[in-house]
Amino acid sequence: MSAESHPAESPDEELLGAEWPQVTTELTDPQRIDRISRELERAFGALADVRRGVTVFGSARLGPGTPEYETARELARKLATDARASVITGGGPGIMEAANRGAHEGTARSIGLLIDLPFETGANEYVELAVPFHYFFTRKVSFVRYSDAFVAMPGGFGTLDELFEVLCLVQTKKIRRYPVVLVGTAFWGGLVDWIHARLLADGLVSPGDEDLLTVTDDLDEVVRICCEACDLRSGESQ
């Protein structure tokens, strides 16, 4: 091993850095594919009976006592009681904990799709069903497959990554149109203005793409949108 090389520090680096001379790996491509397949198979089995799923994205850094935490907690409680939703999060602290907590208080299923990160230590205490993942992309597949609607609370790069992943899938018609709701007009307003002023005005997205997002501070509106989506998928609206 050269002085500049190092063993892969995570399954993601082992996979994505396999062609880099600085990363020493021991797996073959068939072994990597088998690991990915087993991770998806385990997740699909664990989540097979999830119905009326609503995923709540948001920052791990906004803890108890912050307005965002309390809003996420209240929203999830409303989703549980009024929309009869199973609440799905990343299972970590902050906004994720708040949403799992609200679901728990509303006696709904409280689900966490956990990612293996060095700075997060397992599921928050309010997760009823914890599903572990090594890979971000297998986790995203599971978020999308088992959700009827998506809610984004304030968050950083991870939240933005998850948000735009869903928007891209809907825009390109890889999935049917899911509601995507951004909670917090003060937080999200600048992003939405930029989408209109630059992406839409410069022709970088199509007219109507901006309507894939709903931005609101009204939690009852969020619940109504999510409930309608859950009803539609389950056939209860017919």
Short mmCIF file of N, CA and C in Angstrom, two decimals, residues 14-144:
data_model
loop_
_atom_site.label_atom_id
_atom_site.label_comp_id
_atom_site.label_asym_id
_atom_site.label_seq_id
_atom_site.Cartn_x
_atom_site.Cartn_y
_atom_site.Cartn_z
N GLU A 14 -16.07 2.38 -1.04
CA GLU A 14 -15.59 1.14 -1.66
C GLU A 14 -16.18 0.97 -3.05
N LEU A 15 -17.45 1.34 -3.21
CA LEU A 15 -18.12 1.22 -4.50
C LEU A 15 -17.73 2.35 -5.45
N LEU A 16 -17.89 3.60 -5.00
CA LEU A 16 -17.72 4.75 -5.88
C LEU A 16 -16.26 5.10 -6.12
N GLY A 17 -15.38 4.71 -5.19
CA GLY A 17 -13.97 5.00 -5.35
C GLY A 17 -13.15 3.82 -5.82
N ALA A 18 -13.83 2.78 -6.32
CA ALA A 18 -13.13 1.55 -6.68
C ALA A 18 -12.10 1.73 -7.79
N GLU A 19 -12.28 2.73 -8.65
CA GLU A 19 -11.35 2.96 -9.76
C GLU A 19 -10.24 3.92 -9.38
N TRP A 20 -10.25 4.45 -8.16
CA TRP A 20 -9.23 5.41 -7.75
C TRP A 20 -8.04 4.68 -7.14
N PRO A 21 -6.85 4.99 -7.56
CA PRO A 21 -5.67 4.33 -6.98
C PRO A 21 -5.47 4.66 -5.50
N GLN A 22 -6.05 5.76 -5.04
CA GLN A 22 -5.89 6.14 -3.63
C GLN A 22 -6.74 5.29 -2.69
N VAL A 23 -7.70 4.56 -3.25
CA VAL A 23 -8.59 3.75 -2.43
C VAL A 23 -8.30 2.28 -2.68
N THR A 24 -7.93 1.57 -1.62
CA THR A 24 -7.69 0.14 -1.76
C THR A 24 -8.97 -0.62 -1.46
N THR A 25 -9.35 -1.52 -2.34
CA THR A 25 -10.59 -2.28 -2.20
C THR A 25 -10.28 -3.76 -2.30
N GLU A 26 -11.19 -4.56 -1.76
CA GLU A 26 -11.01 -6.01 -1.75
C GLU A 26 -12.16 -6.75 -2.44
N LEU A 27 -13.23 -6.04 -2.78
CA LEU A 27 -14.39 -6.69 -3.38
C LEU A 27 -14.27 -6.69 -4.90
N THR A 28 -14.92 -7.65 -5.51
CA THR A 28 -15.07 -7.67 -6.96
C THR A 28 -16.39 -7.01 -7.33
N ASP A 29 -16.57 -6.68 -8.60
CA ASP A 29 -17.84 -6.09 -9.02
C ASP A 29 -19.03 -7.03 -8.77
N PRO A 30 -18.92 -8.32 -9.03
CA PRO A 30 -20.04 -9.20 -8.69
C PRO A 30 -20.38 -9.18 -7.20
N GLN A 31 -19.37 -9.07 -6.35
CA GLN A 31 -19.63 -8.98 -4.91
C GLN A 31 -20.32 -7.66 -4.55
N ARG A 32 -19.92 -6.58 -5.21
CA ARG A 32 -20.57 -5.29 -4.96
C ARG A 32 -22.04 -5.34 -5.39
N ILE A 33 -22.29 -5.90 -6.55
CA ILE A 33 -23.66 -6.00 -7.04
C ILE A 33 -24.50 -6.87 -6.10
N ASP A 34 -23.91 -7.93 -5.59
CA ASP A 34 -24.62 -8.78 -4.64
C ASP A 34 -24.95 -8.01 -3.36
N ARG A 35 -24.03 -7.20 -2.89
CA ARG A 35 -24.27 -6.40 -1.67
C ARG A 35 -25.43 -5.43 -1.90
N ILE A 36 -25.43 -4.76 -3.06
CA ILE A 36 -26.51 -3.84 -3.39
C ILE A 36 -27.85 -4.58 -3.46
N SER A 37 -27.84 -5.74 -4.12
CA SER A 37 -29.06 -6.52 -4.27
C SER A 37 -29.60 -6.96 -2.91
N ARG A 38 -28.73 -7.40 -2.03
CA ARG A 38 -29.17 -7.84 -0.71
C ARG A 38 -29.72 -6.68 0.11
N GLU A 39 -29.14 -5.50 -0.06
CA GLU A 39 -29.64 -4.34 0.67
C GLU A 39 -31.05 -3.97 0.21
N LEU A 40 -31.28 -3.96 -1.09
CA LEU A 40 -32.61 -3.67 -1.61
C LEU A 40 -33.61 -4.77 -1.20
N GLU A 41 -33.18 -6.01 -1.28
CA GLU A 41 -34.07 -7.12 -0.91
C GLU A 41 -34.49 -7.01 0.55
N ARG A 42 -33.55 -6.67 1.42
CA ARG A 42 -33.86 -6.53 2.84
C ARG A 42 -34.84 -5.37 3.07
N ALA A 43 -34.61 -4.25 2.38
CA ALA A 43 -35.49 -3.09 2.54
C ALA A 43 -36.89 -3.38 2.01
N PHE A 44 -36.97 -3.99 0.84
CA PHE A 44 -38.28 -4.29 0.27
C PHE A 44 -39.07 -5.23 1.19
N GLY A 45 -38.38 -6.18 1.79
CA GLY A 45 -39.05 -7.10 2.70
C GLY A 45 -39.56 -6.39 3.95
N ALA A 46 -38.74 -5.50 4.49
CA ALA A 46 -39.11 -4.81 5.73
C ALA A 46 -40.26 -3.83 5.51
N LEU A 47 -40.35 -3.25 4.32
CA LEU A 47 -41.32 -2.18 4.05
C LEU A 47 -42.53 -2.65 3.24
N ALA A 48 -42.61 -3.93 2.99
CA ALA A 48 -43.62 -4.45 2.05
C ALA A 48 -45.05 -4.10 2.44
N ASP A 49 -45.34 -3.99 3.74
CA ASP A 49 -46.72 -3.73 4.14
C ASP A 49 -46.98 -2.27 4.49
N VAL A 50 -46.05 -1.38 4.14
CA VAL A 50 -46.26 0.05 4.42
C VAL A 50 -47.30 0.62 3.45
N ARG A 51 -48.30 1.26 3.99
CA ARG A 51 -49.34 1.89 3.19
C ARG A 51 -49.51 3.34 3.65
N ARG A 52 -49.98 4.19 2.76
CA ARG A 52 -50.23 5.60 3.07
C ARG A 52 -48.96 6.25 3.65
N GLY A 53 -47.87 6.05 2.95
CA GLY A 53 -46.59 6.57 3.42
C GLY A 53 -46.39 8.02 3.03
N VAL A 54 -45.96 8.84 3.97
CA VAL A 54 -45.57 10.23 3.71
C VAL A 54 -44.15 10.41 4.26
N THR A 55 -43.24 10.78 3.38
CA THR A 55 -41.86 11.01 3.80
C THR A 55 -41.67 12.47 4.17
N VAL A 56 -41.02 12.69 5.31
CA VAL A 56 -40.70 14.03 5.77
C VAL A 56 -39.18 14.17 5.77
N PHE A 57 -38.68 15.07 4.93
CA PHE A 57 -37.25 15.38 4.87
C PHE A 57 -36.97 16.61 5.73
N GLY A 58 -35.74 16.73 6.22
CA GLY A 58 -35.37 17.93 6.97
C GLY A 58 -34.05 17.74 7.69
N SER A 59 -33.56 18.83 8.22
CA SER A 59 -32.22 18.88 8.80
C SER A 59 -32.09 18.05 10.07
N ALA A 60 -30.94 17.40 10.21
CA ALA A 60 -30.59 16.71 11.46
C ALA A 60 -30.14 17.70 12.53
N ARG A 61 -29.91 18.96 12.15
CA ARG A 61 -29.30 19.93 13.06
C ARG A 61 -30.30 20.81 13.80
N LEU A 62 -31.57 20.66 13.48
CA LEU A 62 -32.60 21.50 14.12
C LEU A 62 -33.30 20.68 15.18
N GLY A 63 -32.81 20.81 16.41
CA GLY A 63 -33.26 19.93 17.47
C GLY A 63 -34.42 20.47 18.27
N PRO A 64 -34.77 19.77 19.36
CA PRO A 64 -35.87 20.18 20.22
C PRO A 64 -35.71 21.62 20.69
N GLY A 65 -36.83 22.33 20.72
CA GLY A 65 -36.80 23.73 21.12
C GLY A 65 -36.75 24.69 19.97
N THR A 66 -36.35 24.24 18.78
CA THR A 66 -36.36 25.12 17.62
C THR A 66 -37.77 25.14 17.03
N PRO A 67 -38.17 26.25 16.42
CA PRO A 67 -39.51 26.30 15.81
C PRO A 67 -39.71 25.23 14.75
N GLU A 68 -38.66 24.94 13.98
CA GLU A 68 -38.77 23.95 12.91
C GLU A 68 -39.05 22.55 13.47
N TYR A 69 -38.39 22.22 14.57
CA TYR A 69 -38.60 20.92 15.21
C TYR A 69 -40.06 20.79 15.66
N GLU A 70 -40.54 21.82 16.32
CA GLU A 70 -41.90 21.75 16.84
C GLU A 70 -42.93 21.72 15.71
N THR A 71 -42.65 22.43 14.61
CA THR A 71 -43.55 22.39 13.46
C THR A 71 -43.59 20.99 12.85
N ALA A 72 -42.43 20.37 12.69
CA ALA A 72 -42.37 19.03 12.12
C ALA A 72 -43.09 18.02 13.02
N ARG A 73 -42.93 18.19 14.31
CA ARG A 73 -43.61 17.30 15.27
C ARG A 73 -45.12 17.43 15.16
N GLU A 74 -45.60 18.68 15.12
CA GLU A 74 -47.05 18.90 15.00
C GLU A 74 -47.58 18.38 13.67
N LEU A 75 -46.83 18.63 12.59
CA LEU A 75 -47.26 18.18 11.28
C LEU A 75 -47.39 16.66 11.25
N ALA A 76 -46.39 15.96 11.75
CA ALA A 76 -46.43 14.51 11.72
C ALA A 76 -47.58 13.97 12.57
N ARG A 77 -47.85 14.61 13.67
CA ARG A 77 -48.99 14.19 14.50
C ARG A 77 -50.29 14.35 13.72
N LYS A 78 -50.42 15.46 12.98
CA LYS A 78 -51.61 15.67 12.16
C LYS A 78 -51.69 14.66 11.02
N LEU A 79 -50.56 14.37 10.39
CA LEU A 79 -50.54 13.36 9.33
C LEU A 79 -50.98 12.01 9.86
N ALA A 80 -50.56 11.70 11.06
CA ALA A 80 -50.91 10.41 11.66
C ALA A 80 -52.40 10.33 11.97
N THR A 81 -52.93 11.38 12.54
CA THR A 81 -54.32 11.33 13.00
C THR A 81 -55.32 11.66 11.90
N ASP A 82 -55.03 12.67 11.09
CA ASP A 82 -56.00 13.14 10.09
C ASP A 82 -55.87 12.42 8.74
N ALA A 83 -54.63 12.09 8.35
CA ALA A 83 -54.42 11.42 7.06
C ALA A 83 -54.17 9.92 7.21
N ARG A 84 -54.11 9.45 8.46
CA ARG A 84 -53.83 8.03 8.74
C ARG A 84 -52.56 7.58 8.02
N ALA A 85 -51.58 8.45 8.04
CA ALA A 85 -50.36 8.21 7.27
C ALA A 85 -49.31 7.50 8.09
N SER A 86 -48.53 6.67 7.43
CA SER A 86 -47.29 6.16 7.99
C SER A 86 -46.22 7.19 7.70
N VAL A 87 -45.55 7.66 8.73
CA VAL A 87 -44.56 8.73 8.57
C VAL A 87 -43.18 8.12 8.41
N ILE A 88 -42.51 8.50 7.32
CA ILE A 88 -41.19 7.95 6.99
C ILE A 88 -40.17 9.08 7.04
N THR A 89 -39.06 8.85 7.70
CA THR A 89 -37.96 9.82 7.74
C THR A 89 -36.65 9.09 7.55
N GLY A 90 -35.57 9.86 7.62
CA GLY A 90 -34.24 9.26 7.60
C GLY A 90 -33.84 8.63 8.92
N GLY A 91 -34.69 8.77 9.94
CA GLY A 91 -34.49 8.07 11.19
C GLY A 91 -33.49 8.69 12.15
N GLY A 92 -32.89 9.82 11.78
CA GLY A 92 -31.86 10.43 12.60
C GLY A 92 -32.41 11.48 13.54
N PRO A 93 -31.54 12.40 13.99
CA PRO A 93 -31.96 13.45 14.92
C PRO A 93 -32.62 14.62 14.20
N GLY A 94 -32.88 15.69 14.96
CA GLY A 94 -33.40 16.93 14.37
C GLY A 94 -34.81 16.78 13.86
N ILE A 95 -35.03 17.30 12.65
CA ILE A 95 -36.36 17.26 12.03
C ILE A 95 -36.85 15.82 11.88
N MET A 96 -35.94 14.91 11.59
CA MET A 96 -36.33 13.50 11.45
C MET A 96 -36.90 12.98 12.77
N GLU A 97 -36.20 13.26 13.85
CA GLU A 97 -36.70 12.86 15.16
C GLU A 97 -38.06 13.48 15.44
N ALA A 98 -38.20 14.77 15.12
CA ALA A 98 -39.46 15.46 15.37
C ALA A 98 -40.61 14.79 14.64
N ALA A 99 -40.41 14.43 13.38
CA ALA A 99 -41.48 13.80 12.61
C ALA A 99 -41.78 12.41 13.14
N ASN A 100 -40.76 11.64 13.47
CA ASN A 100 -41.01 10.32 14.07
C ASN A 100 -41.72 10.45 15.41
N ARG A 101 -41.36 11.47 16.15
CA ARG A 101 -42.00 11.71 17.45
C ARG A 101 -43.47 12.05 17.29
N GLY A 102 -43.78 12.94 16.35
CA GLY A 102 -45.16 13.29 16.10
C GLY A 102 -45.98 12.11 15.63
N ALA A 103 -45.40 11.26 14.77
CA ALA A 103 -46.09 10.06 14.32
C ALA A 103 -46.38 9.13 15.49
N HIS A 104 -45.38 8.98 16.35
CA HIS A 104 -45.53 8.13 17.54
C HIS A 104 -46.65 8.65 18.43
N GLU A 105 -46.70 9.95 18.62
CA GLU A 105 -47.74 10.57 19.45
C GLU A 105 -49.11 10.43 18.80
N GLY A 106 -49.14 10.38 17.48
CA GLY A 106 -50.41 10.23 16.77
C GLY A 106 -50.77 8.79 16.50
N THR A 107 -50.02 7.88 17.10
CA THR A 107 -50.25 6.42 17.00
C THR A 107 -50.22 5.92 15.56
N ALA A 108 -49.37 6.54 14.72
CA ALA A 108 -49.15 6.04 13.36
C ALA A 108 -47.84 5.27 13.32
N ARG A 109 -47.61 4.58 12.24
CA ARG A 109 -46.33 3.91 12.07
C ARG A 109 -45.25 4.97 11.92
N SER A 110 -44.19 4.79 12.64
CA SER A 110 -43.07 5.72 12.65
C SER A 110 -41.85 4.98 12.11
N ILE A 111 -41.44 5.34 10.90
CA ILE A 111 -40.46 4.55 10.15
C ILE A 111 -39.20 5.37 9.91
N GLY A 112 -38.05 4.75 10.06
CA GLY A 112 -36.78 5.43 9.79
C GLY A 112 -35.94 4.62 8.83
N LEU A 113 -35.54 5.25 7.73
CA LEU A 113 -34.62 4.63 6.78
C LEU A 113 -33.24 5.18 7.07
N LEU A 114 -32.44 4.42 7.78
CA LEU A 114 -31.19 4.90 8.35
C LEU A 114 -30.04 4.76 7.37
N ILE A 115 -29.20 5.79 7.30
CA ILE A 115 -28.00 5.73 6.48
C ILE A 115 -26.79 5.60 7.40
N ASP A 116 -25.86 4.79 7.01
CA ASP A 116 -24.65 4.55 7.81
C ASP A 116 -23.70 5.73 7.65
N LEU A 117 -23.65 6.59 8.67
CA LEU A 117 -22.77 7.76 8.65
C LEU A 117 -21.94 7.79 9.93
N PRO A 118 -20.69 8.27 9.85
CA PRO A 118 -19.84 8.27 11.05
C PRO A 118 -20.30 9.22 12.13
N PHE A 119 -21.10 10.24 11.77
CA PHE A 119 -21.50 11.24 12.75
C PHE A 119 -22.94 11.09 13.20
N GLU A 120 -23.61 9.98 12.83
CA GLU A 120 -24.93 9.70 13.35
C GLU A 120 -24.91 8.31 14.00
N THR A 121 -25.59 8.17 15.12
CA THR A 121 -25.47 6.96 15.92
C THR A 121 -26.80 6.23 16.03
N GLY A 122 -27.26 5.68 14.93
CA GLY A 122 -28.46 4.88 14.96
C GLY A 122 -29.74 5.68 14.93
N ALA A 123 -30.84 4.97 15.11
CA ALA A 123 -32.17 5.56 14.99
C ALA A 123 -32.50 6.39 16.22
N ASN A 124 -33.33 7.43 16.00
CA ASN A 124 -33.84 8.17 17.15
C ASN A 124 -34.84 7.28 17.90
N GLU A 125 -35.16 7.67 19.12
CA GLU A 125 -35.93 6.81 20.01
C GLU A 125 -37.39 6.65 19.60
N TYR A 126 -37.85 7.43 18.64
CA TYR A 126 -39.26 7.37 18.25
C TYR A 126 -39.50 6.53 17.00
N VAL A 127 -38.46 5.92 16.46
CA VAL A 127 -38.61 5.07 15.29
C VAL A 127 -39.13 3.70 15.72
N GLU A 128 -40.22 3.29 15.10
CA GLU A 128 -40.79 1.96 15.38
C GLU A 128 -40.18 0.91 14.47
N LEU A 129 -40.04 1.25 13.19
CA LEU A 129 -39.46 0.34 12.22
C LEU A 129 -38.21 0.99 11.65
N ALA A 130 -37.06 0.43 11.94
CA ALA A 130 -35.79 0.97 11.46
C ALA A 130 -35.23 0.06 10.37
N VAL A 131 -34.90 0.66 9.23
CA VAL A 131 -34.35 -0.09 8.12
C VAL A 131 -32.97 0.50 7.79
N PRO A 132 -31.89 -0.25 7.96
CA PRO A 132 -30.55 0.30 7.74
C PRO A 132 -30.12 0.22 6.28
N PHE A 133 -29.34 1.22 5.86
CA PHE A 133 -28.79 1.26 4.50
C PHE A 133 -27.32 1.65 4.56
N HIS A 134 -26.54 1.03 3.69
CA HIS A 134 -25.17 1.47 3.46
C HIS A 134 -25.12 2.56 2.39
N TYR A 135 -25.99 2.44 1.38
CA TYR A 135 -25.89 3.27 0.19
C TYR A 135 -27.01 4.31 0.13
N PHE A 136 -26.65 5.54 -0.20
CA PHE A 136 -27.66 6.58 -0.34
C PHE A 136 -28.66 6.23 -1.44
N PHE A 137 -28.20 5.65 -2.54
CA PHE A 137 -29.12 5.46 -3.67
C PHE A 137 -30.13 4.35 -3.40
N THR A 138 -29.75 3.31 -2.67
CA THR A 138 -30.74 2.29 -2.33
C THR A 138 -31.76 2.85 -1.34
N ARG A 139 -31.31 3.71 -0.47
CA ARG A 139 -32.21 4.38 0.48
C ARG A 139 -33.21 5.27 -0.26
N LYS A 140 -32.73 6.01 -1.27
CA LYS A 140 -33.63 6.87 -2.04
C LYS A 140 -34.69 6.06 -2.78
N VAL A 141 -34.28 4.93 -3.33
CA VAL A 141 -35.25 4.05 -4.00
C VAL A 141 -36.37 3.69 -3.03
N SER A 142 -36.01 3.40 -1.81
CA SER A 142 -37.01 2.99 -0.82
C SER A 142 -37.89 4.15 -0.39
N PHE A 143 -37.32 5.34 -0.21
CA PHE A 143 -38.14 6.52 0.07
C PHE A 143 -39.23 6.67 -0.98
N VAL A 144 -38.83 6.59 -2.25
CA VAL A 144 -39.78 6.86 -3.33
C VAL A 144 -40.80 5.74 -3.47
#
